[in-house]
């Protein structure tokens, strides 16, 4: 009986350890931010949009005011068990251009700076409100002309 009890205790302990291990925090990185040496190759007042894209790479997002700048965004999220992911680090590199398309400024912001960079969000509206797929299918019945199916010679 003590052998079985010891085996049960060992199994319970093993399951408890595996359960606790599954709840450990996982960090996930999203996005891309150029390195300092890549950014040092960008010269303010000299480089243009094309040369920046060649040296640093294409931006994650562009400016909303007549393509005023390139934005590179990278974030680190902490996933812990069933809780919602939490952003623990963010880095934004903003390269702005003047009216002629020449680099005006290169700035780096972090989560601690508390600066908000407005990114363009363009969503196409589907103009379908409170309409399910079945309602759309059934509403089509009765809206057809038999002549179009029979090929009337009208």
GROMACS .gro file of N, CA and C in nm:
model
  462
    1UNK      N    1   0.081  -0.118   0.000
    1UNK     CA    2   0.000   0.000   0.000
    1UNK      C    3   0.086   0.125   0.000
    2UNK      N    4   0.199   0.126   0.068
    2UNK     CA    5   0.286   0.243   0.072
    2UNK      C    6   0.353   0.266  -0.063
    3UNK      N    7   0.378   0.157  -0.136
    3UNK     CA    8   0.436   0.174  -0.270
    3UNK      C    9   0.339   0.245  -0.364
    4UNK      N   10   0.213   0.210  -0.357
    4UNK     CA   11   0.111   0.272  -0.443
    4UNK      C   12   0.092   0.418  -0.401
    5UNK      N   13   0.089   0.443  -0.270
    5UNK     CA   14   0.074   0.580  -0.220
    5UNK      C   15   0.190   0.667  -0.263
    6UNK      N   16   0.312   0.611  -0.262
    6UNK     CA   17   0.430   0.686  -0.306
    6UNK      C   18   0.424   0.715  -0.455
    7UNK      N   19   0.373   0.620  -0.533
    7UNK     CA   20   0.361   0.640  -0.677
    7UNK      C   21   0.258   0.748  -0.709
    8UNK      N   22   0.148   0.746  -0.631
    8UNK     CA   23   0.044   0.848  -0.652
    8UNK      C   24   0.098   0.986  -0.616
    9UNK      N   25   0.169   0.995  -0.503
    9UNK     CA   26   0.227   1.124  -0.464
    9UNK      C   27   0.327   1.173  -0.569
   10UNK      N   28   0.408   1.082  -0.622
   10UNK     CA   29   0.504   1.119  -0.726
   10UNK      C   30   0.435   1.167  -0.852
   11UNK      N   31   0.323   1.101  -0.889
   11UNK     CA   32   0.248   1.141  -1.009
   11UNK      C   33   0.185   1.278  -0.988
   12UNK      N   34   0.127   1.301  -0.870
   12UNK     CA   35   0.066   1.430  -0.841
   12UNK      C   36   0.171   1.540  -0.842
   13UNK      N   37   0.286   1.513  -0.783
   13UNK     CA   38   0.395   1.610  -0.782
   13UNK      C   39   0.443   1.639  -0.925
   14UNK      N   40   0.455   1.535  -1.006
   14UNK     CA   41   0.497   1.553  -1.146
   14UNK      C   42   0.398   1.637  -1.225
   15UNK      N   43   0.267   1.610  -1.207
   15UNK     CA   44   0.165   1.688  -1.276
   15UNK      C   45   0.168   1.833  -1.229
   16UNK      N   46   0.187   1.855  -1.101
   16UNK     CA   47   0.194   1.991  -1.047
   16UNK      C   48   0.313   2.066  -1.105
   17UNK      N   49   0.428   2.001  -1.116
   17UNK     CA   50   0.546   2.067  -1.173
   17UNK      C   51   0.527   2.101  -1.321
   18UNK      N   52   0.466   2.009  -1.395
   18UNK     CA   53   0.441   2.036  -1.537
   18UNK      C   54   0.341   2.150  -1.552
   19UNK      N   55   0.239   2.154  -1.468
   19UNK     CA   56   0.140   2.261  -1.473
   19UNK      C   57   0.203   2.396  -1.443
   20UNK      N   58   0.287   2.402  -1.341
   20UNK     CA   59   0.355   2.527  -1.309
   20UNK      C   60   0.451   2.570  -1.420
   21UNK      N   61   0.516   2.474  -1.481
   21UNK     CA   62   0.607   2.505  -1.591
   21UNK      C   63   0.534   2.560  -1.712
   22UNK      N   64   0.411   2.514  -1.733
   22UNK     CA   65   0.332   2.562  -1.847
   22UNK      C   66   0.287   2.706  -1.827
   23UNK      N   67   0.284   2.752  -1.704
   23UNK     CA   68   0.239   2.888  -1.674
   23UNK      C   69   0.354   2.988  -1.671
   24UNK      N   70   0.472   2.949  -1.713
   24UNK     CA   71   0.583   3.045  -1.712
   24UNK      C   72   0.563   3.148  -1.823
   25UNK      N   73   0.613   3.266  -1.799
   25UNK     CA   74   0.596   3.376  -1.895
   25UNK      C   75   0.676   3.350  -2.022
   26UNK      N   76   0.617   3.385  -2.134
   26UNK     CA   77   0.683   3.374  -2.263
   26UNK      C   78   0.687   3.513  -2.325
   27UNK      N   79   0.802   3.548  -2.379
   27UNK     CA   80   0.820   3.679  -2.443
   27UNK      C   81   0.817   3.660  -2.594
   28UNK      N   82   0.744   3.746  -2.663
   28UNK     CA   83   0.736   3.739  -2.809
   28UNK      C   84   0.764   3.876  -2.867
   29UNK      N   85   0.849   3.877  -2.969
   29UNK     CA   86   0.886   4.002  -3.036
   29UNK      C   87   0.808   4.017  -3.166
   30UNK      N   88   0.765   4.139  -3.194
   30UNK     CA   89   0.693   4.171  -3.317
   30UNK      C   90   0.752   4.297  -3.377
   31UNK      N   91   0.763   4.301  -3.509
   31UNK     CA   92   0.807   4.421  -3.578
   31UNK      C   93   0.956   4.426  -3.602
   32UNK      N   94   1.000   4.538  -3.658
   32UNK     CA   95   1.140   4.558  -3.695
   32UNK      C   96   1.180   4.703  -3.670
   33UNK      N   97   1.295   4.720  -3.606
   33UNK     CA   98   1.355   4.851  -3.586
   33UNK      C   99   1.501   4.840  -3.631
   34UNK      N  100   1.547   4.931  -3.717
   34UNK     CA  101   1.685   4.926  -3.764
   34UNK      C  102   1.784   4.949  -3.650
   35UNK      N  103   1.903   4.892  -3.666
   35UNK     CA  104   2.008   4.905  -3.564
   35UNK      C  105   2.068   5.047  -3.569
   36UNK      N  106   2.142   5.080  -3.466
   36UNK     CA  107   2.207   5.212  -3.459
   36UNK      C  108   2.306   5.231  -3.574
   37UNK      N  109   2.378   5.125  -3.610
   37UNK     CA  110   2.475   5.143  -3.720
   37UNK      C  111   2.405   5.162  -3.854
   38UNK      N  112   2.288   5.101  -3.874
   38UNK     CA  113   2.212   5.127  -3.996
   38UNK      C  114   2.162   5.272  -3.998
   39UNK      N  115   2.115   5.320  -3.882
   39UNK     CA  116   2.065   5.457  -3.874
   39UNK      C  117   2.177   5.560  -3.887
   40UNK      N  118   2.298   5.523  -3.846
   40UNK     CA  119   2.409   5.618  -3.860
   40UNK      C  120   2.446   5.642  -4.006
   41UNK      N  121   2.404   5.550  -4.094
   41UNK     CA  122   2.430   5.567  -4.237
   41UNK      C  123   2.331   5.664  -4.302
   42UNK      N  124   2.223   5.697  -4.231
   42UNK     CA  125   2.123   5.791  -4.283
   42UNK      C  126   2.167   5.932  -4.246
   43UNK      N  127   2.188   6.015  -4.346
   43UNK     CA  128   2.238   6.152  -4.325
   43UNK      C  129   2.124   6.252  -4.338
   44UNK      N  130   2.102   6.330  -4.231
   44UNK     CA  131   1.998   6.433  -4.231
   44UNK      C  132   2.037   6.542  -4.330
   45UNK      N  133   1.942   6.581  -4.416
   45UNK     CA  134   1.966   6.684  -4.515
   45UNK      C  135   2.028   6.633  -4.643
   46UNK      N  136   2.064   6.503  -4.649
   46UNK     CA  137   2.129   6.448  -4.767
   46UNK      C  138   2.045   6.335  -4.829
   47UNK      N  139   2.009   6.236  -4.747
   47UNK     CA  140   1.939   6.117  -4.797
   47UNK      C  141   1.793   6.147  -4.831
   48UNK      N  142   1.739   6.066  -4.921
   48UNK     CA  143   1.600   6.080  -4.964
   48UNK      C  144   1.524   5.955  -4.924
   49UNK      N  145   1.394   5.953  -4.957
   49UNK     CA  146   1.310   5.837  -4.925
   49UNK      C  147   1.368   5.709  -4.986
   50UNK      N  148   1.411   5.717  -5.110
   50UNK     CA  149   1.463   5.598  -5.178
   50UNK      C  150   1.592   5.547  -5.114
   51UNK      N  151   1.683   5.637  -5.080
   51UNK     CA  152   1.808   5.593  -5.020
   51UNK      C  153   1.786   5.538  -4.880
   52UNK      N  154   1.691   5.595  -4.806
   52UNK     CA  155   1.659   5.542  -4.672
   52UNK      C  156   1.602   5.402  -4.684
   53UNK      N  157   1.512   5.381  -4.779
   53UNK     CA  158   1.453   5.248  -4.799
   53UNK      C  159   1.560   5.147  -4.840
   54UNK      N  160   1.659   5.190  -4.917
   54UNK     CA  161   1.768   5.100  -4.957
   54UNK      C  162   1.860   5.067  -4.840
   55UNK      N  163   1.894   5.166  -4.758
   55UNK     CA  164   1.990   5.148  -4.649
   55UNK      C  165   1.927   5.079  -4.528
   56UNK      N  166   1.810   5.125  -4.488
   56UNK     CA  167   1.748   5.078  -4.365
   56UNK      C  168   1.643   4.970  -4.389
   57UNK      N  169   1.582   4.971  -4.505
   57UNK     CA  170   1.476   4.876  -4.536
   57UNK      C  171   1.342   4.947  -4.543
   58UNK      N  172   1.242   4.879  -4.596
   58UNK     CA  173   1.111   4.943  -4.608
   58UNK      C  174   1.050   4.966  -4.470
   59UNK      N  175   0.972   5.072  -4.455
   59UNK     CA  176   0.916   5.105  -4.323
   59UNK      C  177   0.800   5.014  -4.285
   60UNK      N  178   0.775   5.006  -4.154
   60UNK     CA  179   0.657   4.933  -4.104
   60UNK      C  180   0.530   5.010  -4.138
   61UNK      N  181   0.541   5.144  -4.135
   61UNK     CA  182   0.426   5.230  -4.164
   61UNK      C  183   0.476   5.362  -4.217
   62UNK      N  184   0.387   5.431  -4.287
   62UNK     CA  185   0.421   5.563  -4.339
   62UNK      C  186   0.338   5.669  -4.269
   63UNK      N  187   0.380   5.794  -4.281
   63UNK     CA  188   0.309   5.904  -4.217
   63UNK      C  189   0.175   5.928  -4.281
   64UNK      N  190   0.083   5.983  -4.202
   64UNK     CA  191  -0.052   6.006  -4.252
   64UNK      C  192  -0.067   6.141  -4.321
   65UNK      N  193   0.024   6.233  -4.299
   65UNK     CA  194   0.015   6.364  -4.361
   65UNK      C  195   0.105   6.370  -4.484
   66UNK      N  196   0.049   6.343  -4.597
   66UNK     CA  197   0.119   6.348  -4.725
   66UNK      C  198   0.255   6.280  -4.719
   67UNK      N  199   0.257   6.158  -4.668
   67UNK     CA  200   0.380   6.078  -4.659
   67UNK      C  201   0.493   6.156  -4.592
   68UNK      N  202   0.466   6.206  -4.472
   68UNK     CA  203   0.564   6.288  -4.402
   68UNK      C  204   0.681   6.209  -4.347
   69UNK      N  205   0.667   6.080  -4.327
   69UNK     CA  206   0.777   6.006  -4.267
   69UNK      C  207   0.764   5.856  -4.276
   70UNK      N  208   0.873   5.789  -4.235
   70UNK     CA  209   0.876   5.643  -4.225
   70UNK      C  210   0.878   5.609  -4.077
   71UNK      N  211   0.804   5.506  -4.038
   71UNK     CA  212   0.801   5.463  -3.900
   71UNK      C  213   0.835   5.315  -3.893
   72UNK      N  214   0.930   5.282  -3.806
   72UNK     CA  215   0.970   5.144  -3.781
   72UNK      C  216   0.932   5.112  -3.637
   73UNK      N  217   0.853   5.009  -3.617
   73UNK     CA  218   0.799   4.979  -3.485
   73UNK      C  219   0.832   4.835  -3.447
   74UNK      N  220   0.882   4.816  -3.325
   74UNK     CA  221   0.907   4.682  -3.270
   74UNK      C  222   0.854   4.679  -3.128
   75UNK      N  223   0.785   4.571  -3.094
   75UNK     CA  224   0.728   4.556  -2.960
   75UNK      C  225   0.762   4.419  -2.905
   76UNK      N  226   0.769   4.411  -2.772
   76UNK     CA  227   0.787   4.285  -2.702
   76UNK      C  228   0.666   4.266  -2.612
   77UNK      N  229   0.599   4.152  -2.626
   77UNK     CA  230   0.481   4.121  -2.547
   77UNK      C  231   0.511   4.005  -2.453
   78UNK      N  232   0.455   4.014  -2.333
   78UNK     CA  233   0.470   3.909  -2.232
   78UNK      C  234   0.340   3.831  -2.228
   79UNK      N  235   0.347   3.701  -2.260
   79UNK     CA  236   0.233   3.611  -2.254
   79UNK      C  237   0.248   3.526  -2.128
   80UNK      N  238   0.145   3.527  -2.045
   80UNK     CA  239   0.151   3.452  -1.921
   80UNK      C  240   0.019   3.377  -1.901
   81UNK      N  241   0.024   3.246  -1.918
   81UNK     CA  242  -0.094   3.162  -1.897
   81UNK      C  243  -0.211   3.208  -1.981
   82UNK      N  244  -0.328   3.215  -1.916
   82UNK     CA  245  -0.450   3.252  -1.987
   82UNK      C  246  -0.474   3.403  -1.986
   83UNK      N  247  -0.384   3.479  -1.927
   83UNK     CA  248  -0.401   3.625  -1.922
   83UNK      C  249  -0.376   3.687  -2.060
   84UNK      N  250  -0.433   3.802  -2.080
   84UNK     CA  251  -0.413   3.873  -2.206
   84UNK      C  252  -0.266   3.916  -2.217
   85UNK      N  253  -0.209   3.912  -2.338
   85UNK     CA  254  -0.069   3.955  -2.354
   85UNK      C  255  -0.053   4.101  -2.313
   86UNK      N  256   0.063   4.133  -2.255
   86UNK     CA  257   0.091   4.269  -2.209
   86UNK      C  258   0.218   4.318  -2.276
   87UNK      N  259   0.213   4.438  -2.331
   87UNK     CA  260   0.330   4.497  -2.396
   87UNK      C  261   0.427   4.546  -2.289
   88UNK      N  262   0.549   4.494  -2.293
   88UNK     CA  263   0.648   4.532  -2.193
   88UNK      C  264   0.757   4.621  -2.251
   89UNK      N  265   0.769   4.625  -2.382
   89UNK     CA  266   0.870   4.712  -2.443
   89UNK      C  267   0.825   4.749  -2.584
   90UNK      N  268   0.850   4.874  -2.621
   90UNK     CA  269   0.818   4.920  -2.756
   90UNK      C  270   0.926   5.018  -2.797
   91UNK      N  271   0.964   5.009  -2.922
   91UNK     CA  272   1.062   5.102  -2.977
   91UNK      C  273   1.011   5.149  -3.112
   92UNK      N  274   1.011   5.280  -3.131
   92UNK     CA  275   0.966   5.340  -3.257
   92UNK      C  276   1.078   5.427  -3.309
   93UNK      N  277   1.115   5.405  -3.435
   93UNK     CA  278   1.210   5.492  -3.503
   93UNK      C  279   1.131   5.570  -3.608
   94UNK      N  280   1.134   5.701  -3.597
   94UNK     CA  281   1.062   5.789  -3.689
   94UNK      C  282   1.163   5.866  -3.773
   95UNK      N  283   1.154   5.849  -3.904
   95UNK     CA  284   1.239   5.925  -3.997
   95UNK      C  285   1.145   6.016  -4.074
   96UNK      N  286   1.159   6.147  -4.053
   96UNK     CA  287   1.071   6.242  -4.118
   96UNK      C  288   1.142   6.307  -4.236
   97UNK      N  289   1.061   6.351  -4.332
   97UNK     CA  290   1.112   6.411  -4.455
   97UNK      C  291   1.050   6.548  -4.474
   98UNK      N  292   1.122   6.635  -4.544
   98UNK     CA  293   1.067   6.766  -4.578
   98UNK      C  294   0.983   6.754  -4.705
   99UNK      N  295   0.937   6.864  -4.755
   99UNK     CA  296   0.852   6.866  -4.874
   99UNK      C  297   0.920   6.811  -4.999
  100UNK      N  298   1.053   6.821  -5.005
  100UNK     CA  299   1.128   6.771  -5.121
  100UNK      C  300   1.163   6.623  -5.108
  101UNK      N  301   1.127   6.561  -4.996
  101UNK     CA  302   1.156   6.419  -4.979
  101UNK      C  303   1.294   6.391  -4.922
  102UNK      N  304   1.359   6.491  -4.862
  102UNK     CA  305   1.492   6.476  -4.803
  102UNK      C  306   1.474   6.457  -4.652
  103UNK      N  307   1.560   6.375  -4.592
  103UNK     CA  308   1.551   6.345  -4.449
  103UNK      C  309   1.561   6.473  -4.367
  104UNK      N  310   1.461   6.491  -4.279
  104UNK     CA  311   1.454   6.608  -4.193
  104UNK      C  312   1.498   6.576  -4.051
  105UNK      N  313   1.466   6.454  -4.002
  105UNK     CA  314   1.498   6.416  -3.865
  105UNK      C  315   1.492   6.264  -3.851
  106UNK      N  316   1.575   6.212  -3.761
  106UNK     CA  317   1.573   6.071  -3.724
  106UNK      C  318   1.558   6.067  -3.573
  107UNK      N  319   1.449   6.009  -3.524
  107UNK     CA  320   1.422   6.005  -3.380
  107UNK      C  321   1.386   5.864  -3.337
  108UNK      N  322   1.424   5.830  -3.214
  108UNK     CA  323   1.394   5.699  -3.157
  108UNK      C  324   1.315   5.721  -3.029
  109UNK      N  325   1.201   5.654  -3.019
  109UNK     CA  326   1.115   5.664  -2.901
  109UNK      C  327   1.095   5.526  -2.841
  110UNK      N  328   1.080   5.524  -2.709
  110UNK     CA  329   1.054   5.400  -2.639
  110UNK      C  330   0.921   5.405  -2.567
  111UNK      N  331   0.883   5.294  -2.508
  111UNK     CA  332   0.758   5.286  -2.434
  111UNK      C  333   0.757   5.384  -2.318
  112UNK      N  334   0.872   5.406  -2.258
  112UNK     CA  335   0.882   5.498  -2.144
  112UNK      C  336   0.866   5.643  -2.184
  113UNK      N  337   0.886   5.677  -2.312
  113UNK     CA  338   0.870   5.815  -2.357
  113UNK      C  339   0.724   5.859  -2.358
  114UNK      N  340   0.637   5.762  -2.370
  114UNK     CA  341   0.494   5.793  -2.367
  114UNK      C  342   0.447   5.873  -2.487
  115UNK      N  343   0.521   5.870  -2.593
  115UNK     CA  344   0.480   5.943  -2.713
  115UNK      C  345   0.394   5.853  -2.800
  116UNK      N  346   0.291   5.911  -2.856
  116UNK     CA  347   0.201   5.837  -2.943
  116UNK      C  348   0.228   5.882  -3.086
  117UNK      N  349   0.255   5.787  -3.173
  117UNK     CA  350   0.274   5.816  -3.314
  117UNK      C  351   0.148   5.770  -3.385
  118UNK      N  352   0.076   5.864  -3.446
  118UNK     CA  353  -0.049   5.830  -3.511
  118UNK      C  354  -0.020   5.761  -3.644
  119UNK      N  355  -0.060   5.636  -3.653
  119UNK     CA  356  -0.045   5.561  -3.776
  119UNK      C  357  -0.178   5.559  -3.850
  120UNK      N  358  -0.172   5.554  -3.980
  120UNK     CA  359  -0.293   5.554  -4.061
  120UNK      C  360  -0.364   5.420  -4.047
  121UNK      N  361  -0.494   5.426  -4.024
  121UNK     CA  362  -0.574   5.305  -4.017
  121UNK      C  363  -0.688   5.322  -4.114
  122UNK      N  364  -0.680   5.252  -4.222
  122UNK     CA  365  -0.783   5.263  -4.324
  122UNK      C  366  -0.855   5.130  -4.333
  123UNK      N  367  -0.982   5.132  -4.299
  123UNK     CA  368  -1.063   5.012  -4.298
  123UNK      C  369  -1.176   5.031  -4.396
  124UNK      N  370  -1.197   4.934  -4.480
  124UNK     CA  371  -1.306   4.938  -4.575
  124UNK      C  372  -1.434   4.893  -4.506
  125UNK      N  373  -1.536   4.976  -4.512
  125UNK     CA  374  -1.664   4.944  -4.449
  125UNK      C  375  -1.742   4.853  -4.542
  126UNK      N  376  -1.801   4.748  -4.487
  126UNK     CA  377  -1.874   4.653  -4.571
  126UNK      C  378  -2.019   4.692  -4.593
  127UNK      N  379  -2.069   4.795  -4.524
  127UNK     CA  380  -2.206   4.845  -4.538
  127UNK      C  381  -2.311   4.740  -4.508
  128UNK      N  382  -2.276   4.636  -4.438
  128UNK     CA  383  -2.372   4.533  -4.399
  128UNK      C  384  -2.384   4.539  -4.248
  129UNK      N  385  -2.499   4.579  -4.201
  129UNK     CA  386  -2.521   4.594  -4.058
  129UNK      C  387  -2.621   4.489  -4.011
  130UNK      N  388  -2.586   4.413  -3.910
  130UNK     CA  389  -2.675   4.315  -3.849
  130UNK      C  390  -2.737   4.220  -3.950
  131UNK      N  391  -2.663   4.183  -4.051
  131UNK     CA  392  -2.712   4.092  -4.150
  131UNK      C  393  -2.625   3.967  -4.150
  132UNK      N  394  -2.689   3.854  -4.127
  132UNK     CA  395  -2.615   3.728  -4.125
  132UNK      C  396  -2.609   3.670  -4.265
  133UNK      N  397  -2.527   3.570  -4.281
  133UNK     CA  398  -2.513   3.505  -4.411
  133UNK      C  399  -2.646   3.443  -4.454
  134UNK      N  400  -2.715   3.376  -4.363
  134UNK     CA  401  -2.843   3.314  -4.399
  134UNK      C  402  -2.946   3.419  -4.440
  135UNK      N  403  -2.949   3.532  -4.370
  135UNK     CA  404  -3.044   3.638  -4.405
  135UNK      C  405  -3.013   3.692  -4.545
  136UNK      N  406  -2.886   3.704  -4.579
  136UNK     CA  407  -2.850   3.751  -4.713
  136UNK      C  408  -2.892   3.651  -4.819
  137UNK      N  409  -2.870   3.521  -4.791
  137UNK     CA  410  -2.908   3.417  -4.889
  137UNK      C  411  -3.058   3.412  -4.909
  138UNK      N  412  -3.135   3.410  -4.799
  138UNK     CA  413  -3.279   3.400  -4.811
  138UNK      C  414  -3.342   3.526  -4.867
  139UNK      N  415  -3.279   3.642  -4.848
  139UNK     CA  416  -3.336   3.764  -4.903
  139UNK      C  417  -3.323   3.770  -5.054
  140UNK      N  418  -3.240   3.686  -5.112
  140UNK     CA  419  -3.224   3.685  -5.258
  140UNK      C  420  -3.338   3.612  -5.327
  141UNK      N  421  -3.411   3.526  -5.253
  141UNK     CA  422  -3.525   3.455  -5.313
  141UNK      C  423  -3.634   3.556  -5.348
  142UNK      N  424  -3.690   3.543  -5.466
  142UNK     CA  425  -3.796   3.632  -5.510
  142UNK      C  426  -3.746   3.756  -5.580
  143UNK      N  427  -3.616   3.774  -5.588
  143UNK     CA  428  -3.560   3.892  -5.654
  143UNK      C  429  -3.495   3.857  -5.788
  144UNK      N  430  -3.552   3.764  -5.858
  144UNK     CA  431  -3.495   3.732  -5.988
  144UNK      C  432  -3.607   3.726  -6.091
  145UNK      N  433  -3.567   3.742  -6.215
  145UNK     CA  434  -3.660   3.740  -6.326
  145UNK      C  435  -3.642   3.609  -6.400
  146UNK      N  436  -3.748   3.535  -6.415
  146UNK     CA  437  -3.740   3.403  -6.481
  146UNK      C  438  -3.690   3.417  -6.625
  147UNK      N  439  -3.716   3.530  -6.686
  147UNK     CA  440  -3.673   3.551  -6.824
  147UNK      C  441  -3.522   3.549  -6.838
  148UNK      N  442  -3.450   3.591  -6.737
  148UNK     CA  443  -3.304   3.589  -6.746
  148UNK      C  444  -3.251   3.447  -6.739
  149UNK      N  445  -3.324   3.357  -6.674
  149UNK     CA  446  -3.280   3.218  -6.666
  149UNK      C  447  -3.321   3.138  -6.788
  150UNK      N  448  -3.436   3.171  -6.846
  150UNK     CA  449  -3.489   3.097  -6.960
  150UNK      C  450  -3.439   3.150  -7.093
  151UNK      N  451  -3.373   3.264  -7.089
  151UNK     CA  452  -3.316   3.322  -7.211
  151UNK      C  453  -3.423   3.376  -7.303
  152UNK      N  454  -3.504   3.464  -7.253
  152UNK     CA  455  -3.614   3.519  -7.333
  152UNK      C  456  -3.557   3.591  -7.455
  153UNK      N  457  -3.626   3.581  -7.564
  153UNK     CA  458  -3.580   3.639  -7.690
  153UNK      C  459  -3.631   3.782  -7.709
  154UNK      N  460  -3.685   3.843  -7.607
  154UNK     CA  461  -3.745   3.974  -7.601
  154UNK      C  462  -3.704   4.069  -7.699
   0.00000   0.00000   0.00000
